[in-house]
mmCIF file of C-alpha atoms in Angstrom:
data_model
loop_
_atom_site.group_PDB
_atom_site.id
_atom_site.type_symbol
_atom_site.label_atom_id
_atom_site.label_comp_id
_atom_site.label_asym_id
_atom_site.label_seq_id
_atom_site.Cartn_x
_atom_site.Cartn_y
_atom_site.Cartn_z
ATOM 1 C CA UNK A 1 -27.737 -234.363 -117.033
ATOM 2 C CA UNK A 2 -28.381 -232.907 -113.588
ATOM 3 C CA UNK A 3 -31.154 -233.987 -111.295
ATOM 4 C CA UNK A 4 -34.646 -232.570 -111.725
ATOM 5 C CA UNK A 5 -37.272 -232.849 -109.018
ATOM 6 C CA UNK A 6 -40.803 -231.635 -108.474
ATOM 7 C CA UNK A 7 -41.372 -229.878 -105.128
ATOM 8 C CA UNK A 8 -45.026 -228.770 -105.242
ATOM 9 C CA UNK A 9 -47.882 -227.742 -107.491
ATOM 10 C CA UNK A 10 -50.922 -225.528 -106.987
ATOM 11 C CA UNK A 11 -53.876 -225.644 -109.384
ATOM 12 C CA UNK A 12 -56.488 -222.885 -109.386
ATOM 13 C CA UNK A 13 -59.489 -223.306 -111.675
ATOM 14 C CA UNK A 14 -57.535 -225.820 -113.756
ATOM 15 C CA UNK A 15 -59.871 -228.226 -115.535
ATOM 16 C CA UNK A 16 -61.972 -229.924 -112.833
ATOM 17 C CA UNK A 17 -59.996 -228.588 -109.858
ATOM 18 C CA UNK A 18 -61.179 -225.362 -108.263
ATOM 19 C CA UNK A 19 -58.162 -225.457 -105.956
ATOM 20 C CA UNK A 20 -55.624 -228.204 -105.346
ATOM 21 C CA UNK A 21 -52.229 -227.980 -103.657
ATOM 22 C CA UNK A 22 -49.810 -230.934 -103.597
ATOM 23 C CA UNK A 23 -46.339 -231.397 -102.151
ATOM 24 C CA UNK A 24 -44.226 -234.054 -103.823
ATOM 25 C CA UNK A 25 -42.225 -236.515 -101.728
ATOM 26 C CA UNK A 26 -38.461 -236.840 -102.078
ATOM 27 C CA UNK A 27 -38.991 -240.471 -103.043
ATOM 28 C CA UNK A 28 -42.379 -241.441 -104.486
ATOM 29 C CA UNK A 29 -45.669 -239.584 -104.551
ATOM 30 C CA UNK A 30 -48.826 -241.614 -105.113
ATOM 31 C CA UNK A 31 -52.002 -239.933 -106.287
ATOM 32 C CA UNK A 32 -55.014 -242.180 -105.993
ATOM 33 C CA UNK A 33 -58.734 -241.794 -106.314
ATOM 34 C CA UNK A 34 -61.746 -243.049 -108.208
ATOM 35 C CA UNK A 35 -62.031 -242.734 -111.986
ATOM 36 C CA UNK A 36 -62.649 -239.173 -113.200
ATOM 37 C CA UNK A 37 -61.583 -237.625 -109.904
ATOM 38 C CA UNK A 38 -58.777 -235.569 -111.497
ATOM 39 C CA UNK A 39 -55.663 -237.745 -111.080
ATOM 40 C CA UNK A 40 -54.611 -237.419 -114.731
ATOM 41 C CA UNK A 41 -55.399 -233.712 -114.509
ATOM 42 C CA UNK A 42 -52.519 -233.311 -112.051
ATOM 43 C CA UNK A 43 -50.126 -234.771 -114.618
ATOM 44 C CA UNK A 44 -51.617 -232.506 -117.301
ATOM 45 C CA UNK A 45 -51.129 -229.515 -114.988
ATOM 46 C CA UNK A 46 -47.426 -230.384 -114.634
ATOM 47 C CA UNK A 47 -47.079 -230.557 -118.423
ATOM 48 C CA UNK A 48 -49.047 -227.305 -118.770
ATOM 49 C CA UNK A 49 -46.738 -225.561 -116.287
ATOM 50 C CA UNK A 50 -43.673 -226.814 -118.144
ATOM 51 C CA UNK A 51 -44.764 -226.381 -121.770
ATOM 52 C CA UNK A 52 -48.098 -224.550 -121.982
ATOM 53 C CA UNK A 53 -51.391 -225.334 -123.646
ATOM 54 C CA UNK A 54 -49.862 -227.494 -126.396
ATOM 55 C CA UNK A 55 -48.966 -230.041 -123.715
ATOM 56 C CA UNK A 56 -52.592 -230.486 -122.635
ATOM 57 C CA UNK A 57 -54.927 -232.656 -124.716
ATOM 58 C CA UNK A 58 -57.721 -230.395 -125.938
ATOM 59 C CA UNK A 59 -55.605 -227.242 -125.636
ATOM 60 C CA UNK A 60 -56.446 -223.835 -124.208
ATOM 61 C CA UNK A 61 -60.215 -224.165 -124.663
ATOM 62 C CA UNK A 62 -60.574 -226.806 -121.937
ATOM 63 C CA UNK A 63 -57.975 -225.656 -119.411
ATOM 64 C CA UNK A 64 -60.056 -223.254 -117.334
ATOM 65 C CA UNK A 65 -62.605 -224.937 -115.057
ATOM 66 C CA UNK A 66 -66.174 -224.754 -116.348
ATOM 67 C CA UNK A 67 -68.127 -222.020 -114.611
ATOM 68 C CA UNK A 68 -65.033 -220.228 -113.332
ATOM 69 C CA UNK A 69 -64.952 -216.445 -113.576
ATOM 70 C CA UNK A 70 -61.135 -216.391 -113.575
ATOM 71 C CA UNK A 71 -58.497 -218.034 -115.740
ATOM 72 C CA UNK A 72 -56.719 -221.220 -114.761
ATOM 73 C CA UNK A 73 -53.424 -220.725 -112.909
ATOM 74 C CA UNK A 74 -50.842 -223.427 -112.284
ATOM 75 C CA UNK A 75 -47.837 -222.783 -110.047
ATOM 76 C CA UNK A 76 -45.141 -225.456 -110.142
ATOM 77 C CA UNK A 77 -42.064 -225.449 -107.882
ATOM 78 C CA UNK A 78 -39.204 -227.663 -108.993
ATOM 79 C CA UNK A 79 -35.462 -228.185 -109.205
ATOM 80 C CA UNK A 80 -33.791 -228.076 -112.623
ATOM 81 C CA UNK A 81 -30.088 -227.897 -113.465
ATOM 82 C CA UNK A 82 -29.138 -227.563 -109.800
ATOM 83 C CA UNK A 83 -31.414 -224.596 -109.002
ATOM 84 C CA UNK A 84 -34.929 -224.237 -107.605
ATOM 85 C CA UNK A 85 -37.495 -222.540 -109.829
ATOM 86 C CA UNK A 86 -41.147 -221.575 -109.800
ATOM 87 C CA UNK A 87 -43.204 -221.641 -112.980
ATOM 88 C CA UNK A 88 -46.457 -219.679 -112.985
ATOM 89 C CA UNK A 89 -48.614 -220.246 -116.041
ATOM 90 C CA UNK A 90 -52.077 -219.227 -117.228
ATOM 91 C CA UNK A 91 -53.526 -219.754 -120.701
ATOM 92 C CA UNK A 92 -52.314 -216.246 -121.637
ATOM 93 C CA UNK A 93 -49.116 -215.708 -119.608
ATOM 94 C CA UNK A 94 -46.091 -217.538 -118.244
ATOM 95 C CA UNK A 95 -43.134 -216.750 -116.029
ATOM 96 C CA UNK A 96 -40.115 -218.672 -114.772
ATOM 97 C CA UNK A 97 -38.570 -217.460 -111.520
ATOM 98 C CA UNK A 98 -35.347 -218.625 -109.855
ATOM 99 C CA UNK A 99 -36.452 -219.212 -106.279
ATOM 100 C CA UNK A 100 -33.113 -218.456 -104.582
ATOM 101 C CA UNK A 101 -33.017 -214.772 -105.535
ATOM 102 C CA UNK A 102 -36.592 -214.418 -106.841
ATOM 103 C CA UNK A 103 -35.212 -213.244 -110.191
ATOM 104 C CA UNK A 104 -37.344 -213.594 -113.289
ATOM 105 C CA UNK A 105 -35.542 -215.854 -115.755
ATOM 106 C CA UNK A 106 -38.114 -215.752 -118.567
ATOM 107 C CA UNK A 107 -41.576 -214.371 -119.304
ATOM 108 C CA UNK A 108 -44.035 -215.286 -122.018
ATOM 109 C CA UNK A 109 -44.950 -218.751 -123.222
ATOM 110 C CA UNK A 110 -42.244 -219.145 -125.860
ATOM 111 C CA UNK A 111 -39.381 -217.838 -123.700
ATOM 112 C CA UNK A 112 -40.435 -219.951 -120.707
ATOM 113 C CA UNK A 113 -40.835 -223.072 -122.872
ATOM 114 C CA UNK A 114 -37.383 -222.586 -124.390
ATOM 115 C CA UNK A 115 -35.678 -221.965 -121.037
ATOM 116 C CA UNK A 116 -37.366 -224.960 -119.400
ATOM 117 C CA UNK A 117 -36.387 -227.088 -122.389
ATOM 118 C CA UNK A 118 -32.780 -225.932 -122.010
ATOM 119 C CA UNK A 119 -32.757 -226.582 -118.253
ATOM 120 C CA UNK A 120 -34.370 -230.011 -118.559
ATOM 121 C CA UNK A 121 -32.429 -231.012 -121.651
ATOM 122 C CA UNK A 122 -35.562 -231.670 -123.680
ATOM 123 C CA UNK A 123 -38.457 -229.949 -125.361
ATOM 124 C CA UNK A 124 -42.212 -230.418 -125.502
ATOM 125 C CA UNK A 125 -42.038 -233.119 -128.182
ATOM 126 C CA UNK A 126 -39.539 -235.239 -126.257
ATOM 127 C CA UNK A 127 -41.352 -234.731 -122.970
ATOM 128 C CA UNK A 128 -44.684 -235.768 -124.407
ATOM 129 C CA UNK A 129 -43.133 -238.773 -126.151
ATOM 130 C CA UNK A 130 -41.645 -239.982 -122.892
ATOM 131 C CA UNK A 131 -44.594 -239.005 -120.708
ATOM 132 C CA UNK A 132 -46.930 -241.570 -119.308
ATOM 133 C CA UNK A 133 -49.537 -242.243 -121.931
ATOM 134 C CA UNK A 134 -53.103 -241.329 -121.196
ATOM 135 C CA UNK A 135 -55.421 -244.129 -120.190
ATOM 136 C CA UNK A 136 -55.404 -246.943 -122.763
ATOM 137 C CA UNK A 137 -52.555 -245.530 -124.899
ATOM 138 C CA UNK A 138 -49.462 -247.202 -123.440
ATOM 139 C CA UNK A 139 -48.768 -249.050 -126.695
ATOM 140 C CA UNK A 140 -47.798 -245.785 -128.420
ATOM 141 C CA UNK A 141 -44.123 -246.100 -127.476
ATOM 142 C CA UNK A 142 -43.985 -249.655 -128.810
ATOM 143 C CA UNK A 143 -45.389 -248.529 -132.169
ATOM 144 C CA UNK A 144 -42.372 -246.249 -132.677
ATOM 145 C CA UNK A 145 -40.118 -249.144 -133.561
ATOM 146 C CA UNK A 146 -36.986 -250.362 -131.844
ATOM 147 C CA UNK A 147 -34.486 -247.991 -133.478
ATOM 148 C CA UNK A 148 -36.508 -244.823 -132.731
ATOM 149 C CA UNK A 149 -37.228 -245.931 -129.165
ATOM 150 C CA UNK A 150 -33.566 -246.875 -128.660
ATOM 151 C CA UNK A 151 -32.519 -243.462 -129.977
ATOM 152 C CA UNK A 152 -34.809 -241.677 -127.512
ATOM 153 C CA UNK A 153 -33.564 -243.800 -124.594
ATOM 154 C CA UNK A 154 -29.932 -243.120 -125.549
ATOM 155 C CA UNK A 155 -30.632 -239.410 -125.855
ATOM 156 C CA UNK A 156 -32.417 -239.139 -122.519
ATOM 157 C CA UNK A 157 -30.002 -241.349 -120.595
ATOM 158 C CA UNK A 158 -26.873 -239.724 -122.012
ATOM 159 C CA UNK A 159 -25.440 -243.091 -123.106
ATOM 160 C CA UNK A 160 -24.373 -241.634 -126.452
ATOM 161 C CA UNK A 161 -22.552 -238.823 -124.637
ATOM 162 C CA UNK A 162 -20.771 -241.310 -122.362
ATOM 163 C CA UNK A 163 -19.772 -243.427 -125.370
ATOM 164 C CA UNK A 164 -18.253 -240.331 -127.019
ATOM 165 C CA UNK A 165 -16.347 -239.480 -123.822
ATOM 166 C CA UNK A 166 -14.956 -243.003 -123.602
ATOM 167 C CA UNK A 167 -13.950 -242.883 -127.275
ATOM 168 C CA UNK A 168 -12.141 -239.547 -126.786
ATOM 169 C CA UNK A 169 -10.417 -240.757 -123.623
ATOM 170 C CA UNK A 170 -9.272 -243.936 -125.384
ATOM 171 C CA UNK A 171 -7.808 -241.891 -128.262
ATOM 172 C CA UNK A 172 -6.008 -239.545 -125.854
ATOM 173 C CA UNK A 173 -4.623 -242.487 -123.871
ATOM 174 C CA UNK A 174 -3.439 -244.131 -127.093
ATOM 175 C CA UNK A 175 -1.764 -240.888 -128.216
ATOM 176 C CA UNK A 176 -0.120 -240.464 -124.807
ATOM 177 C CA UNK A 177 1.126 -244.072 -124.922
ATOM 178 C CA UNK A 178 2.611 -243.488 -128.388
ATOM 179 C CA UNK A 179 4.409 -240.376 -127.142
ATOM 180 C CA UNK A 180 5.769 -242.262 -124.116
ATOM 181 C CA UNK A 181 6.897 -245.138 -126.323
ATOM 182 C CA UNK A 182 8.789 -242.644 -128.490
ATOM 183 C CA UNK A 183 10.758 -241.309 -125.523
#
């Protein structure tokens, strides 16, 4: 699985933010503020940019800022699968653009969701399962049970894939040794 990294995000009329632009650090970005100042909204905006209204608690009805005359727009710049991309999403439209050549990779919610899922190696369901829980819901992962949680961790980390590679390499080495012994 190749490295993914957030570069920046711009929120316009998204939930409580009229306008917010953030650049993400190469190491750690800390977002702090008092309760109900919009910190969790930034995380929701990232999920919205990646997977649309289904990734935001409350859905499309609560995305656009109250009193706004225009629709919410989230622009997320990030690296996925070795390339830089920009996702632009509103409640009614979505586009995924490869930054290097400014080519449109996908348009429309479904096509963008599928392409992002392919590039990230996961879909909305997996992303939301592994996402930080909203305030007071961190026990949700523990309720899944050890085998389900272990399966998700193996899937995300690629451990299962590495185990299969080791198994194949061991078989090939054993076959090669048998051939050499026969010479």
